[in-house]
Amino acid sequence: MRSEPHSIQLTEMYSRCSEADRFSLHESEAQLHRIVDNCYSLKRVFREAPAAIERTLQPQLITGPATATDQDAAGCWQEGDRLSIYLLHIRRGRIIGGRAFRFTPAGLPIQDALASFIALYYTPDHIVPDEVLLPFAIGAAGALAEVLSDRKGAPVRLLAPKRGRRAELVRLSTVNAGQALRVTATAPGLLQSLQQHLGLARTPRWIECFDVSHLGGEAIVASKVAMVNGVLDKDRYRRFRIQTVNVGDDYAAMHEAVLRRLRRGLESEGLPDLIVLDGGRAQLAAARAAAAALGVHEVDFVALAKQRLVGERGPAAQRRRVPERVFIPGRAEPIALSPDRPELLLLMRLRDEAHRFAVTYQRRLRQRQRLRSELDGIPGIGQKRRRALLRRFGSPARVAAAGTGELAATEGIGPAMAARIHAALHGGSGAEDGNVR
């Protein structure tokens, strides 16, 4: 928690809200005042765990009939002064992923901590679902629903289901929250157990995980995330723009990313104990070939393949679920760890973080390319002004969401240029007052 005076914290939080959110905050000030204040108790979560991007490439579990309703199910688990909140993402009836956030709520009641988390989590950079499912009722639920509805531009419901499919999703998310908290608490013994189960040469105190992404057939990128002694280490995260292979060749892309990482490690960064690859036998072979090319033999490699449904389009009697599998060099068949094993949860947490990091990078590149193309047609906008806009607002989405007053305050952008930019980004709608979003 920050040490500045209470009024400064509220002022800063207020200044970061959009104009529409400020209106909602005014309308529900009595209810939301405590939530806004409590958000500062949770800010460290988002410095350590940046915004998760929805996973849509590989559905993991069908929860019911296809539906147009998108949902996030929140689960909470508290042990002593440690709290875990898990968000399960459901899109059109399918669970597509989830993420755990662990922190110390600084004495907040669990209901207030959850309300503050929701207010802070669903920023403009996140996808706001149609429904947010909660494990219990929270104060100011109606006010929070108004804020989220304004951010989404469509009605959003906050529900605390007691029975049925929604309640089952919340229960599953709650179980995941508890498992995530226990994984963190038992890291030293867990790493030794991981070594034993996978037959590793050494205890994997320093683990790195690689993922390759090429959303929509666009430029291929790779990500590397790291974990040291069971804790994610953001300082060791890296992104790679793959340039030597064609889009769609995941194996060659994995080879290039691992080759570049190991080469840099030999020169200055050092080498991890274990490298985990998002994929299967082919990704494992590609990464090991990169290591062999550099003469690296002291690093263990494994690949983690996602669970999948076999025979999904056939008769129900022929469908079967293949669990998460760990591929190990020299072993003919993969290891299928029990779904509730903490070793598997640790690997899945790393894999999901690598995927999030890769997709976030892909999305940022796509937004920048789109913004560049939209701004290129405006007379007087060049590279210098584009950079000034991104430097001020942080992302193309925030540039597009800014009013003319905010745009005009950017270095090198005056009122007239701001009006042209706003009109270009909003389909020629013309200049707007800076308070209109």
Short mmCIF file of C-alpha atoms in Angstrom, two decimals, residues 10-391:
data_model
loop_
_atom_site.label_atom_id
_atom_site.label_comp_id
_atom_site.label_asym_id
_atom_site.label_seq_id
_atom_site.Cartn_x
_atom_site.Cartn_y
_atom_site.Cartn_z
CA LEU A 10 -8.21 9.13 -4.27
CA THR A 11 -7.26 12.04 -6.49
CA GLU A 12 -4.85 9.90 -8.51
CA MET A 13 -7.37 7.07 -8.84
CA TYR A 14 -10.05 9.55 -9.93
CA SER A 15 -7.77 11.10 -12.54
CA ARG A 16 -7.24 7.71 -14.18
CA CYS A 17 -10.95 7.10 -14.66
CA SER A 18 -12.58 7.79 -18.01
CA GLU A 19 -15.15 10.57 -18.23
CA ALA A 20 -17.97 8.02 -18.31
CA ASP A 21 -16.58 6.25 -15.25
CA ARG A 22 -16.32 9.55 -13.40
CA PHE A 23 -20.00 10.15 -14.04
CA SER A 24 -20.85 6.71 -12.64
CA LEU A 25 -18.61 7.31 -9.64
CA HIS A 26 -20.41 10.58 -8.92
CA GLU A 27 -23.78 8.88 -9.26
CA SER A 28 -22.83 6.12 -6.80
CA GLU A 29 -20.22 7.95 -4.71
CA ALA A 30 -21.50 6.75 -1.36
CA GLN A 31 -21.27 3.12 -2.42
CA LEU A 32 -18.09 3.22 -4.49
CA HIS A 33 -15.93 5.47 -2.31
CA ARG A 34 -14.63 2.57 -0.24
CA ILE A 35 -14.06 0.40 -3.33
CA VAL A 36 -11.97 3.07 -5.06
CA ASP A 37 -9.92 3.51 -1.91
CA ASN A 38 -9.43 -0.23 -1.44
CA CYS A 39 -8.15 -0.61 -4.99
CA TYR A 40 -4.79 0.69 -3.81
CA SER A 41 -4.46 -2.34 -1.57
CA LEU A 42 -4.59 -4.47 -4.70
CA LYS A 43 -2.45 -2.45 -7.13
CA ARG A 44 0.59 -4.63 -6.45
CA VAL A 45 -1.30 -7.58 -7.92
CA PHE A 46 -1.43 -5.83 -11.27
CA ARG A 47 2.18 -4.70 -11.18
CA GLU A 48 3.20 -8.31 -10.62
CA ALA A 49 0.54 -9.86 -12.85
CA PRO A 50 -0.29 -7.66 -15.88
CA ALA A 51 -3.69 -7.78 -17.50
CA ALA A 52 -4.65 -11.21 -18.85
CA ILE A 53 -5.77 -11.42 -22.47
CA GLU A 54 -8.62 -13.80 -23.23
CA ARG A 55 -7.50 -17.20 -24.52
CA THR A 56 -9.59 -18.08 -27.56
CA LEU A 57 -7.39 -20.34 -29.65
CA GLN A 58 -8.02 -23.69 -27.97
CA PRO A 59 -11.23 -24.27 -26.01
CA GLN A 60 -10.48 -26.40 -22.97
CA LEU A 61 -13.85 -27.52 -21.69
CA ILE A 62 -17.45 -27.37 -22.87
CA THR A 63 -19.62 -26.41 -19.90
CA GLY A 64 -23.01 -26.58 -21.53
CA PRO A 65 -25.00 -25.72 -24.67
CA ALA A 66 -23.55 -23.01 -26.89
CA THR A 67 -24.71 -19.60 -25.71
CA ALA A 68 -24.12 -16.03 -26.80
CA THR A 69 -23.42 -15.01 -23.18
CA ASP A 70 -19.80 -14.43 -22.20
CA GLN A 71 -19.01 -14.94 -18.53
CA ASP A 72 -16.20 -14.63 -16.01
CA ALA A 73 -16.55 -16.71 -12.85
CA ALA A 74 -14.68 -15.47 -9.77
CA GLY A 75 -13.56 -17.77 -6.98
CA CYS A 76 -11.98 -16.73 -3.67
CA TRP A 77 -9.83 -18.69 -1.21
CA GLN A 78 -8.31 -17.23 1.92
CA GLU A 79 -5.81 -18.79 4.32
CA GLY A 80 -4.62 -16.56 7.12
CA ASP A 81 -3.50 -13.24 5.66
CA ARG A 82 -3.18 -14.63 2.12
CA LEU A 83 -5.98 -14.38 -0.43
CA SER A 84 -6.29 -15.91 -3.88
CA ILE A 85 -8.86 -14.77 -6.45
CA TYR A 86 -9.25 -16.91 -9.54
CA LEU A 87 -11.02 -15.72 -12.69
CA LEU A 88 -12.38 -18.41 -14.99
CA HIS A 89 -13.20 -17.19 -18.52
CA ILE A 90 -16.21 -18.73 -20.28
CA ARG A 91 -16.96 -17.75 -23.85
CA ARG A 92 -20.06 -19.08 -25.63
CA GLY A 93 -20.39 -21.98 -23.22
CA ARG A 94 -16.72 -22.99 -23.28
CA ILE A 95 -14.08 -22.53 -20.61
CA ILE A 96 -11.18 -21.00 -22.50
CA GLY A 97 -8.79 -20.30 -19.64
CA GLY A 98 -8.33 -18.71 -16.27
CA ARG A 99 -5.86 -16.93 -14.05
CA ALA A 100 -5.08 -16.70 -10.35
CA PHE A 101 -4.13 -13.53 -8.48
CA ARG A 102 -2.52 -13.90 -5.05
CA PHE A 103 -1.97 -11.09 -2.58
CA THR A 104 -2.34 -9.94 1.00
CA PRO A 105 -5.57 -7.92 1.31
CA ALA A 106 -4.20 -5.66 4.09
CA GLY A 107 -7.00 -6.43 6.53
CA LEU A 108 -9.84 -5.88 4.03
CA PRO A 109 -12.94 -8.08 4.46
CA ILE A 110 -13.01 -10.61 1.68
CA GLN A 111 -16.18 -9.07 0.18
CA ASP A 112 -14.50 -5.66 -0.06
CA ALA A 113 -11.32 -7.19 -1.49
CA LEU A 114 -13.31 -8.92 -4.23
CA ALA A 115 -15.29 -5.77 -5.05
CA SER A 116 -12.08 -3.74 -5.26
CA PHE A 117 -10.44 -6.40 -7.42
CA ILE A 118 -13.31 -6.30 -9.92
CA ALA A 119 -13.27 -2.50 -10.07
CA LEU A 120 -9.53 -2.54 -10.75
CA TYR A 121 -9.33 -5.57 -13.04
CA TYR A 122 -11.79 -4.54 -15.75
CA THR A 123 -9.88 -1.65 -17.25
CA PRO A 124 -10.29 -0.53 -20.89
CA ASP A 125 -7.53 -2.99 -21.80
CA HIS A 126 -9.63 -5.96 -20.65
CA ILE A 127 -12.58 -7.68 -22.24
CA VAL A 128 -15.65 -7.08 -20.07
CA PRO A 129 -18.02 -10.10 -20.23
CA ASP A 130 -21.81 -10.05 -20.19
CA GLU A 131 -21.89 -11.60 -16.71
CA VAL A 132 -19.49 -11.67 -13.78
CA LEU A 133 -20.32 -14.60 -11.49
CA LEU A 134 -19.41 -14.15 -7.82
CA PRO A 135 -19.08 -16.61 -4.92
CA PHE A 136 -21.08 -14.31 -2.63
CA ALA A 137 -22.92 -11.01 -2.71
CA ILE A 138 -20.81 -7.87 -2.49
CA GLY A 139 -21.63 -4.31 -1.55
CA ALA A 140 -22.21 -1.81 -4.34
CA ALA A 141 -22.85 -4.61 -6.86
CA GLY A 142 -25.36 -2.45 -8.67
CA ALA A 143 -22.98 0.49 -8.88
CA LEU A 144 -20.15 -1.72 -10.09
CA ALA A 145 -22.44 -3.22 -12.73
CA GLU A 146 -23.18 0.31 -13.99
CA VAL A 147 -19.47 1.11 -14.26
CA LEU A 148 -18.73 -2.15 -16.11
CA SER A 149 -21.74 -1.65 -18.39
CA ASP A 150 -20.44 1.79 -19.30
CA ARG A 151 -16.98 0.40 -20.06
CA LYS A 152 -18.43 -2.40 -22.18
CA GLY A 153 -21.06 -0.26 -23.89
CA ALA A 154 -23.68 -2.91 -23.13
CA PRO A 155 -25.46 -4.24 -20.01
CA VAL A 156 -23.29 -6.23 -17.59
CA ARG A 157 -24.71 -8.28 -14.72
CA LEU A 158 -22.99 -9.19 -11.44
CA LEU A 159 -24.55 -12.39 -10.10
CA ALA A 160 -23.99 -14.56 -7.03
CA PRO A 161 -25.62 -17.85 -8.15
CA LYS A 162 -26.70 -20.43 -5.60
CA ARG A 163 -27.50 -23.36 -7.87
CA GLY A 164 -27.30 -24.53 -11.46
CA ARG A 165 -24.60 -24.21 -14.09
CA ARG A 166 -23.50 -20.74 -12.98
CA ALA A 167 -22.98 -21.92 -9.41
CA GLU A 168 -20.92 -24.87 -10.67
CA LEU A 169 -18.63 -22.51 -12.59
CA VAL A 170 -18.09 -20.46 -9.42
CA ARG A 171 -17.36 -23.64 -7.48
CA LEU A 172 -14.75 -24.70 -10.04
CA SER A 173 -13.14 -21.28 -9.90
CA THR A 174 -13.05 -21.41 -6.10
CA VAL A 175 -11.29 -24.78 -6.20
CA ASN A 176 -8.70 -23.34 -8.58
CA ALA A 177 -8.19 -20.36 -6.26
CA GLY A 178 -7.40 -22.70 -3.38
CA GLN A 179 -5.03 -24.79 -5.45
CA ALA A 180 -3.19 -21.69 -6.67
CA LEU A 181 -2.67 -20.53 -3.08
CA ARG A 182 -1.30 -23.90 -2.00
CA VAL A 183 1.08 -24.06 -4.98
CA THR A 184 2.68 -20.78 -3.88
CA ALA A 185 2.86 -21.80 -0.24
CA THR A 186 4.70 -25.07 -0.90
CA ALA A 187 7.12 -23.98 -3.63
CA PRO A 188 10.44 -25.46 -2.27
CA GLY A 189 9.06 -28.97 -1.73
CA LEU A 190 7.02 -28.70 -4.89
CA LEU A 191 10.10 -28.04 -7.03
CA GLN A 192 11.82 -31.10 -5.60
CA SER A 193 8.70 -33.15 -6.29
CA LEU A 194 8.63 -31.83 -9.86
CA GLN A 195 12.23 -32.96 -10.30
CA GLN A 196 11.35 -36.46 -9.12
CA HIS A 197 8.18 -36.83 -11.18
CA LEU A 198 9.81 -35.64 -14.41
CA GLY A 199 13.21 -37.24 -13.86
CA LEU A 200 15.08 -33.92 -14.11
CA ALA A 201 18.83 -33.67 -13.62
CA ARG A 202 18.51 -30.93 -10.99
CA THR A 203 15.89 -29.18 -8.87
CA PRO A 204 14.26 -26.61 -11.22
CA ARG A 205 14.66 -23.48 -9.12
CA TRP A 206 14.90 -21.35 -12.28
CA ILE A 207 12.27 -22.31 -14.86
CA GLU A 208 11.48 -20.60 -18.15
CA CYS A 209 8.54 -21.26 -20.45
CA PHE A 210 8.14 -20.47 -24.16
CA ASP A 211 4.98 -19.94 -26.21
CA VAL A 212 4.50 -19.13 -29.90
CA SER A 213 1.55 -17.10 -31.17
CA HIS A 214 0.33 -15.99 -34.60
CA LEU A 215 -3.22 -14.77 -34.12
CA GLY A 216 -5.22 -14.39 -37.31
CA GLY A 217 -2.32 -15.43 -39.51
CA GLU A 218 -0.40 -12.25 -38.67
CA ALA A 219 3.30 -11.88 -37.86
CA ILE A 220 4.50 -14.65 -35.61
CA VAL A 221 5.78 -13.83 -32.12
CA ALA A 222 7.15 -15.81 -29.20
CA SER A 223 7.30 -15.15 -25.49
CA LYS A 224 9.46 -16.29 -22.61
CA VAL A 225 8.37 -16.06 -18.99
CA ALA A 226 10.36 -17.08 -15.93
CA MET A 227 9.83 -18.42 -12.45
CA VAL A 228 12.46 -18.44 -9.72
CA ASN A 229 11.84 -20.52 -6.59
CA GLY A 230 8.17 -20.85 -7.46
CA VAL A 231 7.58 -17.11 -7.98
CA LEU A 232 7.11 -15.43 -11.37
CA ASP A 233 10.06 -13.16 -12.15
CA LYS A 234 8.94 -10.36 -14.48
CA ASP A 235 12.48 -9.02 -14.88
CA ARG A 236 13.36 -12.15 -16.86
CA TYR A 237 10.40 -11.96 -19.27
CA ARG A 238 11.26 -11.52 -22.95
CA ARG A 239 9.39 -11.19 -26.24
CA PHE A 240 10.64 -12.26 -29.67
CA ARG A 241 9.52 -11.10 -33.11
CA ILE A 242 10.12 -14.14 -35.27
CA GLN A 243 11.43 -13.05 -38.67
CA THR A 244 13.26 -16.02 -40.18
CA VAL A 245 10.30 -18.38 -40.62
CA ASN A 246 6.87 -18.25 -42.24
CA VAL A 247 3.65 -17.72 -40.31
CA GLY A 248 2.23 -21.07 -39.27
CA ASP A 249 5.56 -22.86 -38.76
CA ASP A 250 5.39 -23.10 -34.98
CA TYR A 251 8.25 -25.58 -34.76
CA ALA A 252 10.75 -23.41 -36.61
CA ALA A 253 9.57 -20.40 -34.60
CA MET A 254 10.14 -22.28 -31.34
CA HIS A 255 13.61 -23.28 -32.56
CA GLU A 256 14.50 -19.65 -33.33
CA ALA A 257 13.20 -18.29 -30.02
CA VAL A 258 15.01 -20.90 -27.91
CA LEU A 259 18.19 -20.52 -29.98
CA ARG A 260 18.23 -16.75 -29.42
CA ARG A 261 17.53 -17.21 -25.70
CA LEU A 262 20.28 -19.78 -25.17
CA ARG A 263 22.80 -17.78 -27.19
CA ARG A 264 22.11 -14.74 -25.05
CA GLY A 265 22.33 -16.90 -21.94
CA LEU A 266 25.77 -18.17 -22.88
CA GLU A 267 26.91 -14.60 -23.48
CA SER A 268 25.54 -12.83 -20.42
CA GLU A 269 22.20 -13.84 -18.92
CA GLY A 270 22.94 -17.32 -17.64
CA LEU A 271 20.89 -20.45 -18.25
CA PRO A 272 17.82 -21.79 -16.43
CA ASP A 273 17.52 -25.22 -14.84
CA LEU A 274 14.43 -26.14 -16.86
CA ILE A 275 12.77 -24.90 -20.05
CA VAL A 276 9.07 -25.70 -20.50
CA LEU A 277 7.54 -25.51 -23.99
CA ASP A 278 3.90 -24.93 -24.83
CA GLY A 279 3.25 -27.80 -27.20
CA GLY A 280 4.13 -31.43 -27.70
CA ARG A 281 6.78 -33.72 -29.06
CA ALA A 282 7.58 -31.58 -32.14
CA GLN A 283 8.12 -28.39 -30.10
CA LEU A 284 10.32 -30.35 -27.71
CA ALA A 285 12.44 -31.66 -30.58
CA ALA A 286 12.80 -28.16 -32.07
CA ALA A 287 13.98 -26.66 -28.78
CA ARG A 288 16.45 -29.47 -28.10
CA ALA A 289 17.85 -29.06 -31.60
CA ALA A 290 18.52 -25.41 -30.78
CA ALA A 291 20.33 -26.42 -27.60
CA ALA A 292 22.39 -29.03 -29.44
CA ALA A 293 23.41 -26.47 -32.06
CA LEU A 294 24.95 -24.34 -29.30
CA GLY A 295 26.40 -27.22 -27.32
CA VAL A 296 24.07 -26.60 -24.36
CA HIS A 297 23.56 -29.80 -22.35
CA GLU A 298 23.00 -28.57 -18.80
CA VAL A 299 19.38 -27.43 -19.29
CA ASP A 300 16.41 -29.81 -18.93
CA PHE A 301 13.56 -29.56 -21.47
CA VAL A 302 9.93 -30.68 -21.24
CA ALA A 303 6.82 -29.84 -23.27
CA LEU A 304 3.33 -29.40 -21.87
CA ALA A 305 0.45 -30.29 -24.20
CA LYS A 306 -3.00 -28.91 -23.43
CA GLN A 307 -5.91 -31.17 -22.65
CA ARG A 308 -8.21 -31.74 -25.60
CA LEU A 309 -11.46 -33.41 -26.51
CA VAL A 310 -11.09 -36.25 -29.02
CA GLY A 311 -14.07 -36.96 -31.26
CA GLU A 312 -15.81 -33.69 -30.41
CA ARG A 313 -17.83 -33.74 -33.64
CA GLY A 314 -18.76 -37.39 -33.43
CA PRO A 315 -21.31 -39.27 -31.31
CA ALA A 316 -21.20 -38.52 -27.60
CA ALA A 317 -20.31 -42.14 -26.79
CA GLN A 318 -17.09 -41.85 -28.80
CA ARG A 319 -15.86 -38.63 -27.19
CA ARG A 320 -13.04 -38.79 -24.70
CA ARG A 321 -10.93 -36.20 -22.99
CA VAL A 322 -7.15 -36.40 -23.30
CA PRO A 323 -5.61 -34.81 -20.19
CA GLU A 324 -2.69 -32.41 -19.96
CA ARG A 325 0.46 -34.34 -20.89
CA VAL A 326 4.14 -33.71 -20.21
CA PHE A 327 6.57 -34.84 -22.94
CA ILE A 328 10.08 -35.72 -21.73
CA PRO A 329 13.18 -36.41 -23.88
CA GLY A 330 13.95 -40.10 -24.28
CA ARG A 331 10.53 -41.23 -23.10
CA ALA A 332 8.21 -42.83 -25.68
CA GLU A 333 4.96 -41.89 -23.97
CA PRO A 334 4.12 -38.60 -22.23
CA ILE A 335 3.42 -38.38 -18.52
CA ALA A 336 -0.19 -37.64 -17.62
CA LEU A 337 -0.18 -36.03 -14.19
CA SER A 338 -3.39 -36.07 -12.16
CA PRO A 339 -5.39 -32.84 -12.75
CA ASP A 340 -5.16 -31.91 -9.08
CA ARG A 341 -1.41 -32.48 -8.77
CA PRO A 342 0.36 -29.26 -7.67
CA GLU A 343 3.25 -30.10 -10.02
CA LEU A 344 0.90 -29.96 -13.00
CA LEU A 345 -0.73 -26.77 -11.71
CA LEU A 346 2.70 -25.15 -11.50
CA LEU A 347 3.49 -26.04 -15.12
CA MET A 348 0.05 -24.94 -16.29
CA ARG A 349 0.45 -21.63 -14.49
CA LEU A 350 3.73 -21.04 -16.33
CA ARG A 351 2.30 -22.14 -19.68
CA ASP A 352 -0.76 -19.91 -19.34
CA GLU A 353 1.41 -16.95 -18.34
CA ALA A 354 3.62 -17.45 -21.39
CA HIS A 355 0.55 -17.60 -23.61
CA ARG A 356 -0.87 -14.44 -22.07
CA PHE A 357 2.42 -12.64 -22.53
CA ALA A 358 2.69 -13.68 -26.20
CA VAL A 359 -0.89 -12.74 -27.06
CA THR A 360 -0.54 -9.40 -25.27
CA TYR A 361 2.48 -8.62 -27.44
CA GLN A 362 0.68 -9.75 -30.59
CA ARG A 363 -2.29 -7.57 -29.75
CA ARG A 364 -0.10 -4.55 -29.05
CA LEU A 365 1.66 -4.91 -32.40
CA ARG A 366 -1.65 -5.22 -34.20
CA GLN A 367 -3.06 -2.13 -32.46
CA ARG A 368 0.03 -0.10 -33.29
CA GLN A 369 -0.13 -1.12 -36.93
CA ARG A 370 -3.81 -0.19 -37.08
CA LEU A 371 -3.20 3.15 -35.37
CA ARG A 372 -0.29 3.89 -37.73
CA SER A 373 -2.44 3.19 -40.79
CA GLU A 374 -5.27 5.36 -39.46
CA LEU A 375 -2.95 8.26 -38.59
CA ASP A 376 -0.91 8.07 -41.79
CA GLY A 377 -3.76 9.61 -43.75
CA ILE A 378 -3.92 12.72 -41.56
CA PRO A 379 -1.87 15.64 -42.90
CA GLY A 380 0.79 16.70 -40.44
CA ILE A 381 0.98 13.40 -38.52
CA GLY A 382 4.37 11.76 -38.75
CA GLN A 383 6.47 9.38 -36.71
CA LYS A 384 7.32 11.97 -34.06
CA ARG A 385 3.70 12.81 -33.29
CA ARG A 386 2.66 9.14 -33.37
CA ARG A 387 5.31 8.37 -30.77
CA ALA A 388 4.23 11.34 -28.65
CA LEU A 389 0.64 10.03 -28.63
CA LEU A 390 1.68 6.51 -27.63
CA ARG A 391 4.06 7.87 -25.00
#
